[in-house]
Short mmCIF file of C-alpha atoms and ligand atoms in Angstrom, two decimals:
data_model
loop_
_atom_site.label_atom_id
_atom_site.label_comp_id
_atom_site.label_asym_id
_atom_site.label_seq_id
_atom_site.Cartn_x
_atom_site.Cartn_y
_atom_site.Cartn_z
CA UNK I 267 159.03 -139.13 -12.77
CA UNK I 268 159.01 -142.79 -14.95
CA UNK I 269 161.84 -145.21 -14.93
CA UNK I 270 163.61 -145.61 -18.06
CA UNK I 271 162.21 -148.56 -18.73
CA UNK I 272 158.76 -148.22 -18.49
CA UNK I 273 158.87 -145.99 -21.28
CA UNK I 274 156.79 -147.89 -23.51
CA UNK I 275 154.95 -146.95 -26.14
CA UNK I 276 151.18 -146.95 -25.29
CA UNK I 277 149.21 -146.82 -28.15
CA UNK I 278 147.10 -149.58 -29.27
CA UNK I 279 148.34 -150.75 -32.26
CA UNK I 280 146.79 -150.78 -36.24
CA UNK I 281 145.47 -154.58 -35.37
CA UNK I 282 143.98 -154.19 -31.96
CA UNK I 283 142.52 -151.15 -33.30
CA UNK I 284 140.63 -152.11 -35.96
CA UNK I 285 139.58 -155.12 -33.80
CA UNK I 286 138.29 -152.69 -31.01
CA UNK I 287 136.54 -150.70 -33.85
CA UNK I 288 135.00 -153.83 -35.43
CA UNK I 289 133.67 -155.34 -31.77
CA UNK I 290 132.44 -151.61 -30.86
CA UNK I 291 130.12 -151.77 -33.92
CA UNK I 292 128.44 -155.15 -33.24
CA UNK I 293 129.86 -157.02 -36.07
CA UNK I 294 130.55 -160.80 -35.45
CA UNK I 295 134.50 -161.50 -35.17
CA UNK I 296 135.32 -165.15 -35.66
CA UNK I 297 138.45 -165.01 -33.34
CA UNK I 298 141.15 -167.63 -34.41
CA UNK I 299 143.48 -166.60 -31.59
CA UNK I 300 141.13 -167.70 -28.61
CA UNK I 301 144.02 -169.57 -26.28
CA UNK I 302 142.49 -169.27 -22.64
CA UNK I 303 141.75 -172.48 -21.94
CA UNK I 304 138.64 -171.81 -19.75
CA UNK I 305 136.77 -169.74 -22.32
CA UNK I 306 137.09 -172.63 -25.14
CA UNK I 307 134.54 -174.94 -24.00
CA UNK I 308 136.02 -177.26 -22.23
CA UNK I 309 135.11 -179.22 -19.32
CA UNK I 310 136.58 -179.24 -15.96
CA UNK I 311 135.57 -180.96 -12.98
CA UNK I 312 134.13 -178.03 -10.79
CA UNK I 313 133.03 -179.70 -7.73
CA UNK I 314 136.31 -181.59 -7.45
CA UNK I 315 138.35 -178.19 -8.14
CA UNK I 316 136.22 -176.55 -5.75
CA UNK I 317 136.89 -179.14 -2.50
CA UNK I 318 140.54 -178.97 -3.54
CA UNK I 319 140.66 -175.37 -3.04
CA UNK I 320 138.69 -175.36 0.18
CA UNK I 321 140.81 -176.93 2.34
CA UNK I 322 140.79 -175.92 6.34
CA UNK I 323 144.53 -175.86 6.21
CA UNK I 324 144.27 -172.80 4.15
CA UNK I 325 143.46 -170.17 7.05
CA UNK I 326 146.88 -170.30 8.04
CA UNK I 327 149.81 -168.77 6.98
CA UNK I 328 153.12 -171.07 6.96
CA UNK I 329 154.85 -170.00 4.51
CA UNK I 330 157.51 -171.75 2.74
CA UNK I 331 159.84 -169.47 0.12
CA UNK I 332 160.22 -173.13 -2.10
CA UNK I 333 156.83 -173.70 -2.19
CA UNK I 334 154.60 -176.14 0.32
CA UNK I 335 156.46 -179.47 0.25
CA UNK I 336 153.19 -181.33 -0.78
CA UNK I 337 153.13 -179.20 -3.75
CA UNK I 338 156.07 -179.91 -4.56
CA UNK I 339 156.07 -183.42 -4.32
CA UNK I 340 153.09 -183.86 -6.57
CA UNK I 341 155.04 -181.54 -9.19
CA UNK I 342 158.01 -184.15 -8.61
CA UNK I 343 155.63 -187.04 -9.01
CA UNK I 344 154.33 -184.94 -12.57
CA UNK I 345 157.82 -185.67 -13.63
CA UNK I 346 158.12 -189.05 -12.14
CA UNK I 347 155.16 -190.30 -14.06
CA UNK I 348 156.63 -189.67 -16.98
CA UNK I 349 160.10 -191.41 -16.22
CA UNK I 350 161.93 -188.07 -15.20
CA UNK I 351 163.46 -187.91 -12.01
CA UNK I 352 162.78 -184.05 -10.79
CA UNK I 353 163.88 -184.48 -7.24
CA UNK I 354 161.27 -182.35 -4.50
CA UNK I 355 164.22 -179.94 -3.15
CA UNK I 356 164.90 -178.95 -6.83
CA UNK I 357 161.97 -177.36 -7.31
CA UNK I 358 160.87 -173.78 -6.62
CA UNK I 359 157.20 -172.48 -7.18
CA UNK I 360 156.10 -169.32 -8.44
CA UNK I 361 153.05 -167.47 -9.51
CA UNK I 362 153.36 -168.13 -13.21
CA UNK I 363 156.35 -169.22 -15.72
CA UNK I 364 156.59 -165.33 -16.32
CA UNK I 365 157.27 -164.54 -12.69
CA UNK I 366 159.60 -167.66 -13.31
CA UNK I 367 161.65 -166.18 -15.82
CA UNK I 368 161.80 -162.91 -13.80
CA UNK I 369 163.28 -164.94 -10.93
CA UNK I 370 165.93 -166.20 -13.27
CA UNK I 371 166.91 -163.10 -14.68
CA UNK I 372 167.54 -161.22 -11.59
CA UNK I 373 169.33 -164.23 -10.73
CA UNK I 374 171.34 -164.68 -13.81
CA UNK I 375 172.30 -160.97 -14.82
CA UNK I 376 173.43 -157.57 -14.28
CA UNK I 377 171.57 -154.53 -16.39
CA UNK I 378 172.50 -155.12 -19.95
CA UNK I 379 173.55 -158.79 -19.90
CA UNK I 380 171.99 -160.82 -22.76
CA UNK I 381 169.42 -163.73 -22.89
CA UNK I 382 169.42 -165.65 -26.36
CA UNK I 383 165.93 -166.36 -27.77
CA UNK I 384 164.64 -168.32 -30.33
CA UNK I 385 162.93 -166.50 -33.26
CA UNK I 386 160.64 -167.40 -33.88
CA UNK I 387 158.74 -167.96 -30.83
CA UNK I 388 156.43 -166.29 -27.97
CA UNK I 389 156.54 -162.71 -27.43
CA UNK I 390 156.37 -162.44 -23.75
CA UNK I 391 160.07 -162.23 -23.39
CA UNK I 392 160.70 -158.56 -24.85
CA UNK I 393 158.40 -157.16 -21.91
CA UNK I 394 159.88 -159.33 -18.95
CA UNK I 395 163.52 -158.70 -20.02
CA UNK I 396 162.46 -154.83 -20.38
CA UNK I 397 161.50 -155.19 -16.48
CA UNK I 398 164.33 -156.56 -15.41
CA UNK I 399 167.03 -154.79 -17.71
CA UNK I 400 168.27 -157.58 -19.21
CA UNK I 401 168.51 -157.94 -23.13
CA UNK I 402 167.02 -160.03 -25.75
CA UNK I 403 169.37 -161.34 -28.18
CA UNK I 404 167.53 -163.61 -30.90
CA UNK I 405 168.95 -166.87 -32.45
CA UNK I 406 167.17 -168.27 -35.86
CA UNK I 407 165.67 -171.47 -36.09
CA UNK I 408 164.73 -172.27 -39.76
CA UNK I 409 162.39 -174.35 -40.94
CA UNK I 410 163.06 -177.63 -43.54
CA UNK I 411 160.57 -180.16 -43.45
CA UNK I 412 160.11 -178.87 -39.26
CA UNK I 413 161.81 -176.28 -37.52
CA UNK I 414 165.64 -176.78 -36.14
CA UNK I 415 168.39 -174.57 -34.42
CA UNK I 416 170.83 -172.37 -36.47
CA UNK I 417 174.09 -173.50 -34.51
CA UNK I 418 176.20 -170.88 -36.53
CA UNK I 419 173.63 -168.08 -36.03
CA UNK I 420 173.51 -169.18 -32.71
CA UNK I 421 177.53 -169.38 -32.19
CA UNK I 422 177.42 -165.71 -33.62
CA UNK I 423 174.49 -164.28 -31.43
CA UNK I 424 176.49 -165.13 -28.20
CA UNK I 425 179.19 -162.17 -26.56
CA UNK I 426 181.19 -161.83 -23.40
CA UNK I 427 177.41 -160.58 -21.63
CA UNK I 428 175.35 -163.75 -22.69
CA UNK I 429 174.22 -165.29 -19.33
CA UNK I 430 171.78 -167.91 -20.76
CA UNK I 431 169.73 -169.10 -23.73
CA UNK I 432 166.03 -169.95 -23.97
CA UNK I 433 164.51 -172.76 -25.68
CA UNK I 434 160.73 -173.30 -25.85
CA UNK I 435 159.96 -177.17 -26.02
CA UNK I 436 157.58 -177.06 -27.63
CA UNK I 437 158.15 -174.09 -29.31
CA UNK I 438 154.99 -171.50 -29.19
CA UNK I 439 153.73 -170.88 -32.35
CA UNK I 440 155.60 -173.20 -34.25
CA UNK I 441 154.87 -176.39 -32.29
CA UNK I 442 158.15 -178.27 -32.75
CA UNK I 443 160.28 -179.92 -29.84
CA UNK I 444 163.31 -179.95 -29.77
CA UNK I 445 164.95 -183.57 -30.61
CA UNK I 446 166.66 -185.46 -27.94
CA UNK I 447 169.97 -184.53 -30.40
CA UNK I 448 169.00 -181.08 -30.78
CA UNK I 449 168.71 -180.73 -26.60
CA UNK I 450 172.40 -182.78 -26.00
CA UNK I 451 173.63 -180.06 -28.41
CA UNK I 452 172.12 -177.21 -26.58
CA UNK I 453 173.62 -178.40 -22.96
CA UNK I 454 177.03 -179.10 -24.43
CA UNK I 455 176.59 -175.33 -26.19
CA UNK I 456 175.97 -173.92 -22.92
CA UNK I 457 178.60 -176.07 -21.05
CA UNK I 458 181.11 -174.77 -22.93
CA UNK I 459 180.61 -171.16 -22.76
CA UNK I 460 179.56 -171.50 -19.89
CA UNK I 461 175.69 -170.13 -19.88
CA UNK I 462 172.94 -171.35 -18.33
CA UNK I 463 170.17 -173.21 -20.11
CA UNK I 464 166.27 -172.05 -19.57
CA UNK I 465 163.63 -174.67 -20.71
CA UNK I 466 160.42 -173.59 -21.39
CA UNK I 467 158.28 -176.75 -21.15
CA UNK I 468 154.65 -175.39 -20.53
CA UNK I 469 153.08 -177.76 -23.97
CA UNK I 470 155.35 -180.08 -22.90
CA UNK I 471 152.25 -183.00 -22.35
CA UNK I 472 150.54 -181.68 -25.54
CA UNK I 473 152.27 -183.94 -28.08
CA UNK I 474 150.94 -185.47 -31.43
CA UNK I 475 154.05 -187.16 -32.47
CA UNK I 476 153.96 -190.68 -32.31
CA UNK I 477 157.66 -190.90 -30.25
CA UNK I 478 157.46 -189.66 -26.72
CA UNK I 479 158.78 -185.88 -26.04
CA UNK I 480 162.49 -185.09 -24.68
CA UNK I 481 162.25 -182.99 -21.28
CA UNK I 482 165.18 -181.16 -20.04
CA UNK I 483 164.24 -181.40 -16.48
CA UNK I 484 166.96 -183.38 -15.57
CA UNK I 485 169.70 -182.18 -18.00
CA UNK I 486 172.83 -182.48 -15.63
CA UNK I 487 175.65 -180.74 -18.22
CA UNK I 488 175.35 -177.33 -17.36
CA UNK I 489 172.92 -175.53 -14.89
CA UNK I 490 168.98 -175.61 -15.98
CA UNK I 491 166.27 -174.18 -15.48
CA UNK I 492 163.08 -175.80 -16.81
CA UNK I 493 159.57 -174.13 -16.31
CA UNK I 494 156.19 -175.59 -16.12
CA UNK I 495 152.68 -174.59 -14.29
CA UNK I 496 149.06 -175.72 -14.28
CA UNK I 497 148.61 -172.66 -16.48
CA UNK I 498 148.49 -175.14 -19.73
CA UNK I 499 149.45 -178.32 -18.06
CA UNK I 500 146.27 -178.38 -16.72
CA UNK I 501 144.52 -175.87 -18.70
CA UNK I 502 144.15 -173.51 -15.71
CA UNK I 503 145.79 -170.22 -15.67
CA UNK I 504 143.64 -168.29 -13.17
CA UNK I 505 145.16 -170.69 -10.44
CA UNK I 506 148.66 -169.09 -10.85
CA UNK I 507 150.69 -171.95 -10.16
CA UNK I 508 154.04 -173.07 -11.82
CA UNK I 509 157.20 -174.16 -10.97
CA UNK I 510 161.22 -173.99 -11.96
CA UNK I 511 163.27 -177.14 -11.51
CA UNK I 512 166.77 -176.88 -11.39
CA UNK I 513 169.05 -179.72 -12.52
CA UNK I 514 173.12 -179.29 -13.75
CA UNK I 515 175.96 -179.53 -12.06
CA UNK I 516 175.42 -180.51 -7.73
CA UNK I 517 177.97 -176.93 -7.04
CA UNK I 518 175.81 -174.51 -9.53
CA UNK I 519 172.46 -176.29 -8.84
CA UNK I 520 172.79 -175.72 -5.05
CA UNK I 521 174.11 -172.28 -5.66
CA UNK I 522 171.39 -171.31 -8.11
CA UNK I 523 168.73 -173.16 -5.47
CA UNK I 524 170.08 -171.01 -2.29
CA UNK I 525 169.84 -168.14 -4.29
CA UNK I 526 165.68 -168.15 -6.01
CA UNK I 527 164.99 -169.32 -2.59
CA UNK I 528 165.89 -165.59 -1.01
CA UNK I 529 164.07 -164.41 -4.44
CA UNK I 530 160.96 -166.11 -3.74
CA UNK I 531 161.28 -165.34 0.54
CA UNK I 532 160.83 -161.75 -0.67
CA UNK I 533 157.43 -161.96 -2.43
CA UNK I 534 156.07 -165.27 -1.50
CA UNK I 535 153.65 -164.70 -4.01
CA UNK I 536 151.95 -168.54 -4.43
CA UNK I 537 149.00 -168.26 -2.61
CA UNK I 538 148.53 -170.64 -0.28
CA UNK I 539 145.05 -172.37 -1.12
CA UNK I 540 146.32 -172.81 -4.76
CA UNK I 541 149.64 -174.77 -3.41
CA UNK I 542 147.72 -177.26 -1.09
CA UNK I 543 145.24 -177.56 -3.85
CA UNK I 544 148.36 -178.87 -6.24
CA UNK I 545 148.15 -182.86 -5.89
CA UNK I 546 144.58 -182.71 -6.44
CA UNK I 547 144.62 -180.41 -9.65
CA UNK I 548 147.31 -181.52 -11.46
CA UNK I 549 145.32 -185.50 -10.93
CA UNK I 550 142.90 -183.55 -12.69
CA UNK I 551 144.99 -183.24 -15.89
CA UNK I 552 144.27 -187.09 -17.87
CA UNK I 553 140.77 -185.04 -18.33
CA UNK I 554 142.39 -182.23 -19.83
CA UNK I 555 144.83 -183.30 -21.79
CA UNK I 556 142.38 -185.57 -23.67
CA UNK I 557 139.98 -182.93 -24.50
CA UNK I 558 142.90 -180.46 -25.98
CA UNK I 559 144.37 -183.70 -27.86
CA UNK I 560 140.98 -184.38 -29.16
CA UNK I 561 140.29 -180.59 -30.27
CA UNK I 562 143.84 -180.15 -31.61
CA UNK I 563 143.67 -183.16 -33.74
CA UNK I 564 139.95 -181.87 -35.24
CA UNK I 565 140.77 -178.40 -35.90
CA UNK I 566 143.98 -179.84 -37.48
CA UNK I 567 142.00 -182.05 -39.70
CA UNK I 568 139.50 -179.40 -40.98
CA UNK I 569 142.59 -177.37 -41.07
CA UNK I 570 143.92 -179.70 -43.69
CA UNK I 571 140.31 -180.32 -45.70
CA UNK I 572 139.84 -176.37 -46.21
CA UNK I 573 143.41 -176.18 -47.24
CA UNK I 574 143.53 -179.15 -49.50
CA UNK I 575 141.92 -177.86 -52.48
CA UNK I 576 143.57 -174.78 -53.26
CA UNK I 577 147.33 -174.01 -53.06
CA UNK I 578 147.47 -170.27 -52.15
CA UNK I 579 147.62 -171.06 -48.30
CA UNK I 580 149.31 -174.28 -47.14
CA UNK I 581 150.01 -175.12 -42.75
CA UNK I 582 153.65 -175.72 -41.55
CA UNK I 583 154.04 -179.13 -39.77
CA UNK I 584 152.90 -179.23 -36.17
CA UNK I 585 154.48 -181.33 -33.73
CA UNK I 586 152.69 -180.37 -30.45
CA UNK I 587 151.28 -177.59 -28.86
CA UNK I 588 147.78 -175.61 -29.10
CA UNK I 589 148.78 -173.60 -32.36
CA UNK I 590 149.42 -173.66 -36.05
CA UNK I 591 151.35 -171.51 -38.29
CA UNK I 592 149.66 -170.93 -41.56
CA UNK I 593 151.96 -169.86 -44.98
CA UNK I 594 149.79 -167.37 -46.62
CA UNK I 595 150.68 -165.26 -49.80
CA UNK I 596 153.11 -162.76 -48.75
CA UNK I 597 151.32 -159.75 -51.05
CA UNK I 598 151.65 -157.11 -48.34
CA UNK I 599 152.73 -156.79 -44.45
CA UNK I 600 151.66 -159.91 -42.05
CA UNK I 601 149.76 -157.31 -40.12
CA UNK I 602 148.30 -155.52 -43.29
CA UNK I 603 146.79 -159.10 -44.20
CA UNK I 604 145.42 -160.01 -40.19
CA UNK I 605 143.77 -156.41 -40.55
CA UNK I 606 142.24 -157.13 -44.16
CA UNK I 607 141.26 -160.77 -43.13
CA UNK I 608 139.46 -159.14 -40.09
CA UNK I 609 137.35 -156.65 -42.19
CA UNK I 610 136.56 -158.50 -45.12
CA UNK I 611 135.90 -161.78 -43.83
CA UNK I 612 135.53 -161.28 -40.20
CA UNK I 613 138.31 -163.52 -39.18
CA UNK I 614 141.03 -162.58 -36.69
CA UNK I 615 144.37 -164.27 -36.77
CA UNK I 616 147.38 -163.61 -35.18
CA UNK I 617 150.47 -161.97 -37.74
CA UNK I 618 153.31 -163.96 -37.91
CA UNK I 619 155.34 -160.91 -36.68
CA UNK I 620 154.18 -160.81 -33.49
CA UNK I 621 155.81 -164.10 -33.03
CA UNK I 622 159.10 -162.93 -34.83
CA UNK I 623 159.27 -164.66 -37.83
CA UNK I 624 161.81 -163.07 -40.02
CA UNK I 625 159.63 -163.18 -43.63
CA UNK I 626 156.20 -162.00 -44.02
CA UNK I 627 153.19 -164.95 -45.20
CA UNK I 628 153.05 -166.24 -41.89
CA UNK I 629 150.08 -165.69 -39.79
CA UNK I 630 148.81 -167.92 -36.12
CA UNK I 631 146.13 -169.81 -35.46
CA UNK I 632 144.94 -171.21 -31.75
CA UNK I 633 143.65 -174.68 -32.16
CA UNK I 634 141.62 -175.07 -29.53
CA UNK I 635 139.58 -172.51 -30.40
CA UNK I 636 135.67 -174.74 -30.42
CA UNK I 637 135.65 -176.56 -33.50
CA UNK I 638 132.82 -174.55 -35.08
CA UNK I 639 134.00 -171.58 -34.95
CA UNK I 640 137.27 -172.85 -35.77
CA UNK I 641 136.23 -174.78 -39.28
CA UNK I 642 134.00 -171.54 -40.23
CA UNK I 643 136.96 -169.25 -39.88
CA UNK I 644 139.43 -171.21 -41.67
CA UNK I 645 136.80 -171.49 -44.52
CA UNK I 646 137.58 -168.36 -44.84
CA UNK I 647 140.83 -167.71 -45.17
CA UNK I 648 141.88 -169.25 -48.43
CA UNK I 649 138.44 -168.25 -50.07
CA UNK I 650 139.68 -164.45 -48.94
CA UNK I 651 142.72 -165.52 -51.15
CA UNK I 652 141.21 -167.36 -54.32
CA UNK I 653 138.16 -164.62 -54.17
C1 PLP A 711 155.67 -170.63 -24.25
C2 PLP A 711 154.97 -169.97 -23.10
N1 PLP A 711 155.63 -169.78 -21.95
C3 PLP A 711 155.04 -169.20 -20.89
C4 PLP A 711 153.73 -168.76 -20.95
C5 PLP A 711 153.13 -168.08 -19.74
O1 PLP A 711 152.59 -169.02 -18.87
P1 PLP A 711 152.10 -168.64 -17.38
O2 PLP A 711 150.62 -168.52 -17.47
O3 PLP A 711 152.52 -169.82 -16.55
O4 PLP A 711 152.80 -167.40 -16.97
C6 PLP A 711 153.01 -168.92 -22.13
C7 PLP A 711 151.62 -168.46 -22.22
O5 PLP A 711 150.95 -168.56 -23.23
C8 PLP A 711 153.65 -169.55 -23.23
O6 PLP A 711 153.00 -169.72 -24.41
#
């Protein structure tokens, strides 16, 4: 009676198993993976969220398959703020980046054309390429002193099906961006072949380097698609609100804009409340933003202290984002280790295989988790290892 591809397999895995088990029987988790933004303790302005949703305008129904122009024009002035022209008919809203991606996909490829990924990286991509037949083909990045592209392994992961290639910028977990070189070497990749380029900038804003982060919002070289939302950018997920904006060449970009608009005009699924609420939320974000920066750059600290006296465990360099990747000794399976750590010390941690790195020793850590919980579980960690 099931499609093909919905023919997943169910079961909960070994880790979210033993996780269940150990929550069913009462015992205190301290849970180093905590990334929803409004469950970490930090502080948004209610009242002013509030008005901003409850505006009369709201009871009716005008809808627009782009997205409400007001919306739109605060996501434009987003970009504008920051010195990036993102012009207001270039954007498209949708629900969330995923529904984003699934836009682009059914607007890129045929059943069985490929997507390149980056490995490692987030692992939301195997699902929404399952849904809309479209398949993941991974490119490397490698990591020297920060992470960087594999051209060759890239050149060798693309075939006569490959209709685009991702790149998270940030990257999610490893926190790097990609250099302004790095992205004029990506465009000119895809230019040539020609694919399309997909830039995943949700941690764009969340930077700790001292030089100011590259955007590929307005790469012209070959078509792009860059994706962003109030999901992180303004630490507020439940609002389902993000955007695409296209930039490349004026044929392709109007081609590619014509098209997601007839994608969008058959779900119009931004809710309309949410999209005349925009201007005012994403003036919300200064708030934000300086409450992750200031939790990022503590837990990365006391990240540091805990580590610095023992050499078993050591923390790959973080450029931006909300997580860390921690090297730990690579004595059995990534997910072996995340289930020992969790019943011997009470600590739960993300494996480093969920995210696709290609060795074992790596597991994840969320760094905004609340900064007491945070130092107490990575106390931890390397005392699990020298113990
Ligand atoms: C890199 C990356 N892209 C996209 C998403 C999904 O964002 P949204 O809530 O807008 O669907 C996430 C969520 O964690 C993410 O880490």
């Amino acid at each position: 009676m099931f499609s093909e591809r919905t023919r997943w397999n169910l079961a909960e895995n070994r880790l979210s198993r033993a996780l269940a088990e150990l929550r069913a029987s009462g015992q205190a988790i301290l849970d180093l993976t905590r990334s929803n933004p409004t469950e970490c303790g930090f502080s948004y302005d209610e009242k002013r969220i509030q008005r901003a949703l409850a505006q009369p305008e709201s009871l009716l129904y005008q809808p627009n398959p782009r997205g409400i122009r007001s919306a739109r024009e605060a996501v434009s002035d987003y970009y504008e703020q920051q010195r990036i022209p993102v012009a207001v008919d270039d954007l498209i809203l949708t629900s969330g980046t995923s529904e984003a991606y699934s836009f682009i996909f059914r607007l890129l490829c045929n059943p069985g054309d490929e997507v390149l990924i980056p490995a490692p990286s987030y692992p939301l991509f195997d699902l929404l390429a399952d849904l809309c037949d479209v398949k993941l083909v991974r490119y490397p990045l490698f990591y020297d002193y920060g992470w960087q592209v594999d051209f060759s392994a890239l050149s060798g992961a693309v075939s006569t099906r490959t209709k685009a290639l991702i790149v998270v910028n940030p990257n999610n977990p490893t926190g790097h961006y990609t250099s302004e070189s790095q992205c004029a070497r990506l465009v000119d990749f895809c230019a040539q072949r020609p694919i399309a380029l997909i830039a995943d900038e949700v941690f764009l804003d969340f930077c700790l380097k001292e030089t100011r982060a590259v955007s590929l919002a307005s790469a012209n070289g070959v078509l792009t698609f860059t994706l962003s939302g109030l999901s992180k950018i303004c630490g507020m997920p439940q609002m389902k609100l993000a955007w695409i904006a296209v930039s490349g060449p004026a044929h392709a970009k109007t081609e590619a804009l014509a098209r997601l608009e007839v994608i969008a005009d058959a779900y119009l699924s931004v809710a309309t409340p949410v999209q005349l609420a925009a201007p005012a939320l994403l003036a919300m974000r200064p708030a934000f933003h300086a409450q992750v920066l200031n939790r990022v750059k503590a837990n990365l600290s006391e990240l540091d202290a805990q580590l610095s006296w023992q050499s078993a465990c050591s923390r790959l360099l973080c450029e931006g984002g909300w997580s860390a990747v921690l090297r730990i000794p690579a004595i059995q399976s990534d997910e072996d280790l995340a289930i020992k750590l969790l019943a011997k010390v009470g600590v739960y941690v993300h494996p480093g295989h969920f995210y696709d790195f290609a060795q074992p020793g790596h597991a994840v850590v969320s760094l905004i988790v609340p900064q007491d919980e945070f130092a107490e579980g990575i106390r931890r960690i390397p005392a699990h290892f020298s113990g």
